[in-house]
GROMACS .gro file of C-alpha atoms in nm:
model
  430
    1MET     CA    1   6.204  -5.144  -2.402
    2SER     CA    2   6.088  -4.990  -2.726
    3SER     CA    3   5.767  -5.100  -2.898
    4ILE     CA    4   5.607  -5.021  -3.227
    5LEU     CA    5   5.268  -5.125  -3.091
    6THR     CA    6   5.251  -4.914  -2.776
    7ASN     CA    7   5.378  -4.555  -2.770
    8ASN     CA    8   5.337  -4.446  -2.407
    9SER     CA    9   5.495  -4.108  -2.469
   10ALA     CA   10   5.247  -4.030  -2.744
   11MET     CA   11   4.954  -4.135  -2.523
   12VAL     CA   12   5.071  -3.907  -2.240
   13ALA     CA   13   5.126  -3.619  -2.479
   14LEU     CA   14   4.784  -3.677  -2.637
   15GLN     CA   15   4.600  -3.676  -2.301
   16THR     CA   16   4.784  -3.362  -2.197
   17LEU     CA   17   4.694  -3.189  -2.522
   18LYS     CA   18   4.327  -3.291  -2.484
   19SER     CA   19   4.319  -3.144  -2.134
   20ILE     CA   20   4.476  -2.821  -2.256
   21ASN     CA   21   4.228  -2.800  -2.545
   22SER     CA   22   3.938  -2.858  -2.304
   23ASN     CA   23   4.055  -2.582  -2.069
   24LEU     CA   24   4.115  -2.356  -2.367
   25ALA     CA   25   3.760  -2.415  -2.494
   26SER     CA   26   3.620  -2.341  -2.146
   27THR     CA   27   3.820  -2.019  -2.119
   28GLN     CA   28   3.714  -1.908  -2.466
   29ALA     CA   29   3.350  -1.975  -2.369
   30GLU     CA   30   3.394  -1.757  -2.059
   31ILE     CA   31   3.535  -1.477  -2.272
   32SER     CA   32   3.266  -1.501  -2.539
   33THR     CA   33   2.971  -1.525  -2.293
   34GLY     CA   34   3.114  -1.323  -2.005
   35LYS     CA   35   3.004  -1.594  -1.760
   36ALA     CA   36   3.210  -1.830  -1.553
   37VAL     CA   37   2.895  -2.034  -1.482
   38GLY     CA   38   2.696  -2.040  -1.804
   39SER     CA   39   2.498  -2.358  -1.746
   40ALA     CA   40   2.416  -2.610  -1.475
   41LYS     CA   41   2.705  -2.838  -1.580
   42ASP     CA   42   2.957  -2.566  -1.494
   43ASN     CA   43   2.848  -2.546  -1.129
   44SER     CA   44   2.498  -2.675  -1.057
   45ALA     CA   45   2.467  -2.521  -0.707
   46VAL     CA   46   2.578  -2.172  -0.810
   47TRP     CA   47   2.373  -2.188  -1.130
   48ALA     CA   48   2.056  -2.281  -0.933
   49ILE     CA   49   2.107  -1.994  -0.687
   50SER     CA   50   2.163  -1.746  -0.969
   51LYS     CA   51   1.847  -1.855  -1.150
   52VAL     CA   52   1.637  -1.809  -0.835
   53MET     CA   53   1.783  -1.462  -0.790
   54GLU     CA   54   1.721  -1.377  -1.156
   55ALA     CA   55   1.356  -1.476  -1.111
   56ASP     CA   56   1.334  -1.247  -0.808
   57VAL     CA   57   1.484  -0.959  -1.006
   58LYS     CA   58   1.219  -1.014  -1.273
   59GLY     CA   59   0.952  -1.009  -1.003
   60PHE     CA   60   1.086  -0.687  -0.854
   61LYS     CA   61   1.067  -0.528  -1.198
   62GLY     CA   62   0.693  -0.598  -1.197
   63ILE     CA   63   0.667  -0.463  -0.842
   64SER     CA   64   0.844  -0.145  -0.947
   65GLU     CA   65   0.584  -0.096  -1.221
   66SER     CA   66   0.305  -0.162  -0.970
   67LEU     CA   67   0.448   0.097  -0.732
   68SER     CA   68   0.472   0.353  -1.012
   69LEU     CA   69   0.108   0.293  -1.100
   70GLY     CA   70   0.004   0.312  -0.735
   71GLU     CA   71   0.202   0.630  -0.675
   72SER     CA   72   0.039   0.799  -0.973
   73THR     CA   73  -0.307   0.691  -0.856
   74VAL     CA   74  -0.252   0.824  -0.504
   75ALA     CA   75  -0.097   1.145  -0.639
   76VAL     CA   76  -0.415   1.216  -0.835
   77ALA     CA   77  -0.627   1.157  -0.523
   78ARG     CA   78  -0.401   1.381  -0.313
   79GLN     CA   79  -0.413   1.662  -0.567
   80ALA     CA   80  -0.791   1.636  -0.576
   81SER     CA   81  -0.815   1.644  -0.196
   82GLU     CA   82  -0.590   1.949  -0.177
   83THR     CA   83  -0.793   2.123  -0.445
   84VAL     CA   84  -1.114   2.045  -0.256
   85THR     CA   85  -0.956   2.188   0.061
   86ASP     CA   86  -0.874   2.511  -0.123
   87LEU     CA   87  -1.228   2.536  -0.261
   88LEU     CA   88  -1.382   2.470   0.081
   89THR     CA   89  -1.161   2.743   0.226
   90GLU     CA   90  -1.300   2.981  -0.035
   91ILE     CA   91  -1.653   2.875   0.062
   92LYS     CA   92  -1.568   2.943   0.426
   93GLY     CA   93  -1.467   3.295   0.330
   94LYS     CA   94  -1.805   3.343   0.163
   95ILE     CA   95  -1.985   3.204   0.468
   96VAL     CA   96  -1.794   3.438   0.700
   97ALA     CA   97  -1.889   3.730   0.477
   98ALA     CA   98  -2.252   3.621   0.503
   99GLN     CA   99  -2.243   3.671   0.882
  100GLU     CA  100  -2.270   4.045   0.822
  101ASP     CA  101  -2.626   4.173   0.801
  102ASN     CA  102  -2.556   4.443   0.544
  103VAL     CA  103  -2.460   4.209   0.258
  104ASP     CA  104  -2.635   4.054  -0.039
  105ARG     CA  105  -2.661   3.697   0.088
  106ALA     CA  106  -2.833   3.581  -0.231
  107LYS     CA  107  -2.527   3.665  -0.441
  108ILE     CA  108  -2.299   3.503  -0.184
  109GLN     CA  109  -2.514   3.191  -0.201
  110THR     CA  110  -2.475   3.191  -0.582
  111ASP     CA  111  -2.097   3.197  -0.543
  112ILE     CA  112  -2.113   2.911  -0.292
  113VAL     CA  113  -2.323   2.700  -0.530
  114ALA     CA  114  -2.068   2.760  -0.807
  115LEU     CA  115  -1.782   2.652  -0.581
  116ARG     CA  116  -1.984   2.352  -0.469
  117ASP     CA  117  -2.037   2.246  -0.831
  118GLN     CA  118  -1.663   2.280  -0.891
  119ILE     CA  119  -1.592   2.050  -0.596
  120THR     CA  120  -1.829   1.793  -0.746
  121SER     CA  121  -1.641   1.820  -1.076
  122VAL     CA  122  -1.302   1.777  -0.910
  123VAL     CA  123  -1.412   1.474  -0.709
  124GLY     CA  124  -1.566   1.308  -1.014
  125ALA     CA  125  -1.259   1.363  -1.232
  126ALA     CA  126  -1.002   1.244  -0.975
  127GLN     CA  127  -0.941   0.904  -1.132
  128PHE     CA  128  -0.634   0.731  -1.270
  129ASN     CA  129  -0.687   0.440  -1.505
  130GLY     CA  130  -1.049   0.428  -1.392
  131LEU     CA  131  -0.972   0.410  -1.017
  132ASN     CA  132  -1.117   0.693  -0.808
  133LEU     CA  133  -1.022   0.701  -0.440
  134VAL     CA  134  -1.223   1.009  -0.339
  135ASP     CA  135  -1.573   0.963  -0.480
  136GLY     CA  136  -1.691   0.687  -0.247
  137SER     CA  137  -1.701   0.422  -0.519
  138GLN     CA  138  -1.465   0.185  -0.339
  139SER     CA  139  -1.619  -0.095  -0.132
  140GLY     CA  140  -1.339  -0.351  -0.096
  141THR     CA  141  -1.114  -0.380   0.207
  142ASN     CA  142  -0.739  -0.328   0.189
  143SER     CA  143  -0.458  -0.478   0.398
  144ASN     CA  144  -0.519  -0.209   0.664
  145GLY     CA  145  -0.868  -0.346   0.722
  146SER     CA  146  -1.017  -0.025   0.582
  147VAL     CA  147  -1.216   0.051   0.269
  148GLY     CA  148  -0.962   0.106  -0.007
  149VAL     CA  149  -0.712  -0.067  -0.233
  150ASP     CA  150  -0.371  -0.233  -0.203
  151VAL     CA  151  -0.055  -0.147  -0.394
  152LEU     CA  152   0.181  -0.443  -0.448
  153SER     CA  153   0.503  -0.336  -0.276
  154SER     CA  154   0.739  -0.628  -0.215
  155LEU     CA  155   0.834  -0.987  -0.291
  156ASP     CA  156   0.953  -1.163   0.022
  157ARG     CA  157   1.142  -1.492  -0.004
  158LYS     CA  158   1.160  -1.694   0.319
  159ALA     CA  159   1.433  -1.929   0.438
  160ASP     CA  160   1.235  -2.234   0.326
  161GLY     CA  161   1.219  -2.099  -0.029
  162SER     CA  162   0.853  -1.997  -0.021
  163VAL     CA  163   0.759  -1.657  -0.158
  164VAL     CA  164   0.493  -1.417  -0.031
  165THR     CA  165   0.396  -1.069  -0.146
  166SER     CA  166   0.349  -0.757   0.064
  167SER     CA  167   0.121  -0.463  -0.007
  168ILE     CA  168   0.077  -0.103   0.099
  169GLY     CA  169  -0.283  -0.029   0.190
  170VAL     CA  170  -0.435   0.291   0.054
  171ASP     CA  171  -0.744   0.403   0.242
  172ALA     CA  172  -1.016   0.552   0.023
  173GLN     CA  173  -1.152   0.891   0.129
  174ASN     CA  174  -1.513   0.972   0.044
  175LEU     CA  175  -1.527   1.342  -0.049
  176SER     CA  176  -1.849   1.313  -0.245
  177LEU     CA  177  -2.157   1.523  -0.175
  178THR     CA  178  -2.381   1.217  -0.179
  179ALA     CA  179  -2.597   1.182   0.129
  180GLY     CA  180  -2.587   0.832   0.267
  181THR     CA  181  -2.864   0.606   0.384
  182ASP     CA  182  -2.942   0.653   0.751
  183LEU     CA  183  -2.910   0.335   0.952
  184ALA     CA  184  -3.180   0.243   1.200
  185ALA     CA  185  -3.128   0.279   1.573
  186ALA     CA  186  -3.104  -0.099   1.589
  187ALA     CA  187  -2.774  -0.082   1.399
  188ALA     CA  188  -2.606   0.183   1.615
  189SER     CA  189  -2.749   0.444   1.847
  190VAL     CA  190  -2.700   0.649   2.160
  191GLY     CA  191  -2.914   0.552   2.455
  192THR     CA  192  -3.009   0.834   2.695
  193ASP     CA  193  -3.189   0.869   3.021
  194THR     CA  194  -3.516   1.054   3.024
  195GLY     CA  195  -3.444   1.422   2.985
  196THR     CA  196  -3.411   1.687   2.722
  197ALA     CA  197  -3.364   1.527   2.379
  198GLY     CA  198  -3.024   1.590   2.226
  199VAL     CA  199  -2.874   1.729   2.546
  200ILE     CA  200  -2.637   1.593   2.808
  201ASP     CA  201  -2.759   1.762   3.126
  202ALA     CA  202  -2.526   1.952   3.353
  203ASN     CA  203  -2.359   1.746   3.624
  204ASP     CA  204  -2.569   1.882   3.908
  205GLY     CA  205  -2.657   1.561   4.088
  206GLY     CA  206  -2.926   1.458   3.840
  207THR     CA  207  -2.941   1.137   3.638
  208ASN     CA  208  -2.927   1.272   3.284
  209ASP     CA  209  -2.564   1.384   3.278
  210SER     CA  210  -2.434   1.106   3.050
  211ILE     CA  211  -2.505   0.933   2.721
  212THR     CA  212  -2.416   0.578   2.622
  213LEU     CA  213  -2.316   0.460   2.276
  214ASP     CA  214  -2.429   0.103   2.329
  215THR     CA  215  -2.638  -0.047   2.048
  216PHE     CA  216  -2.453  -0.235   1.774
  217ALA     CA  217  -2.567  -0.491   1.519
  218PHE     CA  218  -2.389  -0.617   1.209
  219LEU     CA  219  -2.524  -0.758   0.884
  220ASP     CA  220  -2.475  -1.131   0.838
  221THR     CA  221  -2.435  -1.349   0.529
  222SER     CA  222  -2.791  -1.471   0.547
  223GLY     CA  223  -2.959  -1.145   0.456
  224GLY     CA  224  -3.018  -1.040   0.817
  225ALA     CA  225  -2.842  -0.844   1.091
  226THR     CA  226  -2.741  -1.105   1.348
  227ALA     CA  227  -2.361  -1.108   1.305
  228THR     CA  228  -2.130  -1.007   1.589
  229GLU     CA  229  -1.862  -0.852   1.369
  230ALA     CA  230  -1.847  -0.647   1.051
  231VAL     CA  231  -1.824  -0.818   0.713
  232LEU     CA  232  -1.768  -0.679   0.364
  233PRO     CA  233  -2.073  -0.531   0.193
  234ASN     CA  234  -2.006  -0.741  -0.119
  235ALA     CA  235  -1.976  -1.068   0.073
  236ALA     CA  236  -2.206  -1.344  -0.047
  237GLY     CA  237  -2.543  -1.337   0.128
  238VAL     CA  238  -2.512  -0.982   0.264
  239ASP     CA  239  -2.814  -0.760   0.195
  240THR     CA  240  -2.705  -0.396   0.220
  241ALA     CA  241  -3.066  -0.283   0.185
  242VAL     CA  242  -3.115  -0.392   0.546
  243ASN     CA  243  -3.047  -0.083   0.758
  244THR     CA  244  -3.068  -0.248   1.098
  245GLY     CA  245  -2.707  -0.368   1.089
  246MET     CA  246  -2.366  -0.233   0.992
  247VAL     CA  247  -2.111  -0.349   0.735
  248VAL     CA  248  -1.759  -0.245   0.645
  249GLY     CA  249  -1.753   0.116   0.524
  250ASP     CA  250  -2.049   0.242   0.727
  251GLN     CA  251  -1.976   0.569   0.903
  252LEU     CA  252  -2.061   0.669   1.259
  253SER     CA  253  -2.056   1.036   1.353
  254LEU     CA  254  -2.091   1.169   1.707
  255THR     CA  255  -2.102   1.539   1.788
  256VAL     CA  256  -2.077   1.656   2.149
  257GLY     CA  257  -2.075   2.032   2.189
  258SER     CA  258  -1.841   2.167   1.920
  259VAL     CA  259  -1.645   1.843   1.885
  260GLN     CA  260  -1.730   1.596   1.610
  261GLY     CA  261  -1.571   1.253   1.582
  262SER     CA  262  -1.623   1.003   1.302
  263TYR     CA  263  -1.542   0.636   1.271
  264VAL     CA  264  -1.559   0.413   0.963
  265VAL     CA  265  -1.644   0.048   1.030
  266LYS     CA  266  -1.360  -0.189   0.938
  267GLU     CA  267  -1.364  -0.560   0.854
  268GLY     CA  268  -1.381  -0.773   1.166
  269ASP     CA  269  -1.496  -0.487   1.389
  270THR     CA  270  -1.695  -0.582   1.697
  271ALA     CA  271  -1.892  -0.361   1.934
  272GLU     CA  272  -1.580  -0.326   2.149
  273SER     CA  273  -1.355  -0.214   1.864
  274VAL     CA  274  -1.616   0.031   1.734
  275VAL     CA  275  -1.652   0.212   2.066
  276ALA     CA  276  -1.273   0.217   2.104
  277GLY     CA  277  -1.243   0.370   1.758
  278MET     CA  278  -1.510   0.627   1.835
  279LYS     CA  279  -1.338   0.724   2.159
  280ASN     CA  280  -1.007   0.770   1.977
  281ALA     CA  281  -1.183   0.981   1.713
  282MET     CA  282  -1.332   1.208   1.979
  283VAL     CA  283  -0.995   1.248   2.150
  284ALA     CA  284  -0.829   1.327   1.817
  285ALA     CA  285  -1.100   1.582   1.742
  286GLY     CA  286  -1.015   1.769   2.063
  287MET     CA  287  -1.255   1.639   2.327
  288ASP     CA  288  -1.187   1.818   2.659
  289SER     CA  289  -1.134   1.536   2.908
  290SER     CA  290  -1.190   1.771   3.202
  291ALA     CA  291  -1.532   1.870   3.073
  292LEU     CA  292  -1.642   1.536   2.929
  293THR     CA  293  -1.513   1.198   3.045
  294MET     CA  294  -1.527   0.888   2.827
  295ASP     CA  295  -1.535   0.538   2.973
  296ILE     CA  296  -1.536   0.211   2.777
  297ASP     CA  297  -1.702  -0.104   2.903
  298THR     CA  298  -1.529  -0.367   2.690
  299ASN     CA  299  -1.756  -0.647   2.812
  300ALA     CA  300  -2.076  -0.469   2.716
  301GLY     CA  301  -1.926  -0.283   2.419
  302GLN     CA  302  -2.033   0.058   2.549
  303LEU     CA  303  -1.890   0.408   2.543
  304VAL     CA  304  -2.023   0.627   2.824
  305ILE     CA  305  -1.970   1.002   2.790
  306THR     CA  306  -2.037   1.203   3.105
  307ASN     CA  307  -2.083   1.580   3.132
  308GLU     CA  308  -1.861   1.704   3.414
  309THR     CA  309  -1.956   2.070   3.374
  310ASN     CA  310  -2.238   2.272   3.526
  311ALA     CA  311  -2.390   2.354   3.186
  312ASP     CA  312  -2.597   2.149   2.944
  313ILE     CA  313  -2.410   2.023   2.635
  314ALA     CA  314  -2.586   1.939   2.310
  315PHE     CA  315  -2.506   1.617   2.125
  316SER     CA  316  -2.611   1.435   1.810
  317PHE     CA  317  -2.533   1.095   1.661
  318GLU     CA  318  -2.585   0.945   1.318
  319ALA     CA  319  -2.494   0.623   1.144
  320THR     CA  320  -2.495   0.623   0.765
  321ARG     CA  321  -2.409   0.392   0.479
  322GLY     CA  322  -2.234   0.538   0.180
  323SER     CA  323  -2.235   0.890   0.318
  324GLY     CA  324  -2.002   1.135   0.147
  325GLY     CA  325  -1.771   1.334   0.369
  326LEU     CA  326  -1.905   1.653   0.212
  327SER     CA  327  -2.271   1.553   0.203
  328GLY     CA  328  -2.363   1.852   0.419
  329LEU     CA  329  -2.232   2.090   0.156
  330GLY     CA  330  -2.545   2.041  -0.050
  331THR     CA  331  -2.767   2.184   0.224
  332ILE     CA  332  -2.560   2.493   0.304
  333ASP     CA  333  -2.772   2.804   0.252
  334VAL     CA  334  -2.652   3.145   0.368
  335SER     CA  335  -2.945   3.336   0.225
  336THR     CA  336  -3.078   3.375   0.581
  337SER     CA  337  -2.907   3.480   0.903
  338SER     CA  338  -2.978   3.145   1.073
  339GLY     CA  339  -2.854   2.955   0.768
  340ALA     CA  340  -2.530   3.152   0.768
  341ASP     CA  341  -2.475   3.072   1.136
  342ALA     CA  342  -2.534   2.700   1.083
  343ALA     CA  343  -2.312   2.695   0.773
  344LEU     CA  344  -2.013   2.827   0.964
  345GLY     CA  345  -2.002   2.526   1.195
  346ALA     CA  346  -2.070   2.280   0.915
  347ILE     CA  347  -1.796   2.409   0.686
  348GLU     CA  348  -1.531   2.366   0.955
  349ASN     CA  349  -1.601   1.992   0.977
  350MET     CA  350  -1.589   1.958   0.598
  351ILE     CA  351  -1.258   2.142   0.574
  352GLN     CA  352  -1.114   1.913   0.839
  353THR     CA  353  -1.245   1.611   0.647
  354SER     CA  354  -1.070   1.720   0.327
  355ILE     CA  355  -0.751   1.808   0.517
  356ASP     CA  356  -0.750   1.462   0.677
  357ALA     CA  357  -0.799   1.306   0.333
  358SER     CA  358  -0.509   1.505   0.186
  359ALA     CA  359  -0.285   1.412   0.478
  360SER     CA  360  -0.376   1.044   0.445
  361PHE     CA  361  -0.298   1.037   0.072
  362GLY     CA  362   0.020   1.239   0.121
  363SER     CA  363   0.145   1.000   0.385
  364VAL     CA  364   0.085   0.687   0.179
  365GLU     CA  365   0.225   0.853  -0.135
  366GLY     CA  366   0.547   0.923   0.052
  367ARG     CA  367   0.562   0.565   0.169
  368ILE     CA  368   0.513   0.433  -0.185
  369GLU     CA  369   0.788   0.664  -0.311
  370ILE     CA  370   1.029   0.537  -0.044
  371GLN     CA  371   0.940   0.175  -0.123
  372SER     CA  372   0.987   0.235  -0.495
  373ASP     CA  373   1.335   0.376  -0.432
  374PHE     CA  374   1.417   0.079  -0.207
  375VAL     CA  375   1.297  -0.176  -0.463
  376GLY     CA  376   1.519  -0.014  -0.727
  377LYS     CA  377   1.824  -0.034  -0.501
  378LEU     CA  378   1.736  -0.390  -0.399
  379SER     CA  379   1.714  -0.497  -0.763
  380ASP     CA  380   2.057  -0.345  -0.829
  381SER     CA  381   2.200  -0.531  -0.529
  382LEU     CA  382   2.055  -0.860  -0.650
  383LYS     CA  383   2.199  -0.804  -0.996
  384SER     CA  384   2.540  -0.737  -0.841
  385GLY     CA  385   2.508  -1.055  -0.636
  386ILE     CA  386   2.423  -1.259  -0.944
  387GLY     CA  387   2.722  -1.109  -1.123
  388ALA     CA  388   2.953  -1.201  -0.838
  389LEU     CA  389   2.831  -1.561  -0.861
  390VAL     CA  390   2.835  -1.627  -1.236
  391ASP     CA  391   3.026  -1.352  -1.418
  392ALA     CA  392   3.373  -1.432  -1.553
  393ASP     CA  393   3.682  -1.247  -1.430
  394MET     CA  394   3.789  -1.109  -1.767
  395GLU     CA  395   4.140  -1.011  -1.655
  396ALA     CA  396   4.205  -1.360  -1.519
  397ALA     CA  397   4.043  -1.519  -1.825
  398SER     CA  398   4.269  -1.317  -2.057
  399ALA     CA  399   4.583  -1.424  -1.872
  400LYS     CA  400   4.465  -1.783  -1.863
  401LEU     CA  401   4.394  -1.777  -2.237
  402GLN     CA  402   4.749  -1.664  -2.314
  403ALA     CA  403   4.896  -1.937  -2.095
  404LEU     CA  404   4.676  -2.209  -2.245
  405GLN     CA  405   4.762  -2.103  -2.599
  406VAL     CA  406   5.133  -2.143  -2.516
  407GLN     CA  407   5.061  -2.480  -2.351
  408GLN     CA  408   4.866  -2.588  -2.659
  409GLN     CA  409   5.160  -2.511  -2.887
  410LEU     CA  410   5.403  -2.695  -2.659
  411GLY     CA  411   5.164  -2.989  -2.627
  412THR     CA  412   5.136  -3.012  -3.005
  413GLN     CA  413   5.513  -3.015  -3.039
  414ALA     CA  414   5.545  -3.279  -2.762
  415LEU     CA  415   5.290  -3.502  -2.936
  416SER     CA  416   5.474  -3.459  -3.265
  417ILE     CA  417   5.802  -3.566  -3.104
  418ALA     CA  418   5.636  -3.862  -2.934
  419ASN     CA  419   5.481  -3.976  -3.264
  420GLN     CA  420   5.826  -3.980  -3.429
  421ALA     CA  421   5.975  -4.211  -3.162
  422PRO     CA  422   5.887  -4.539  -3.347
  423GLN     CA  423   6.087  -4.410  -3.645
  424ASN     CA  424   6.401  -4.452  -3.436
  425ILE     CA  425   6.342  -4.829  -3.419
  426LEU     CA  426   6.405  -4.860  -3.796
  427SER     CA  427   6.770  -4.772  -3.743
  428LEU     CA  428   6.813  -5.093  -3.545
  429PHE     CA  429   6.735  -5.300  -3.855
  430ARG     CA  430   6.969  -5.129  -4.102
   0.00000   0.00000   0.00000
């Protein structure tokens, strides 16, 4: 049946042409934008994932900048530490020369003072963007629990969609010549039996053959020293003028014979962790376990050091706040024979302090460099992943465009033919 009111063929041809035109417009949009998923209406799930990943890439760009800044800051500190090590080595050479009687010790002392002033200059100038990691100016605690700063290193997205950041802790190293404030015996001290002061007696059956590091008190947030663990010196209520308790950053130094160990108080330290840290420091410094045994009483928070030899061994202990690692450099005087002898032992500890500082900065600088390289590669991987999700396949789009253009032409012709069908009805009425 033919009808002049309803042209089914034309309607079919029209719908087909509309579909072709819609696909053609979509393909042209892919080609012009380069994206198969350009908006949420194209594919809401894929679009949402891509936008989250794009936000992460933007965050990693900021992290990369943070790592670059951190690496530069640590590099400056490392260079300063290495320079200080070289200068201290030169001072050691002068001190060794002063051991000879037939030398002009006054002129040697003048050279030492000049080198000492240069060390002060190096330490003071070792800053990057105002941050100095070697002059003892840092008081905050980093993610390692030590005095120092953190370098933002990563952006971690969890399965539930939450995001947390990670940091690389950089421990500050105090290479200043500033002498610290001595803490009272109530804060930290070595208890001894009655006997010769400053000496661990020979192990000959007597009772004075051991010393005990056993007195610890920590500053609290009420202006006193009643806390059981270390808090930050800048915490509200803490009074650092009180020297009968310890806070984060205070330094303990124990010398037994020729071995000197140091421990810096960390946030959350208790008496038990302090004595454990001191024992580890003595072991690392080369304590001879056959000559001197070290026993920890974790319940009492004590470190007992016993002389196992048949000779007396001298010891000394000090607890200081804000003490520079090179504070003893200011008192070195080789103008006398006794001063030259004392200086030789002192300079060895200072050289080791600067070497340890250089090693610490070098290690963390290497870690930051590795992390920076990883973040760059991770960002590239994320960008590739986003591209795989939303980018258009240009080869396929080109082929599809050609096919749709042909279909459009055929659809137009089909619609034209369908529109002429009612004309045929006129011939029935001639």
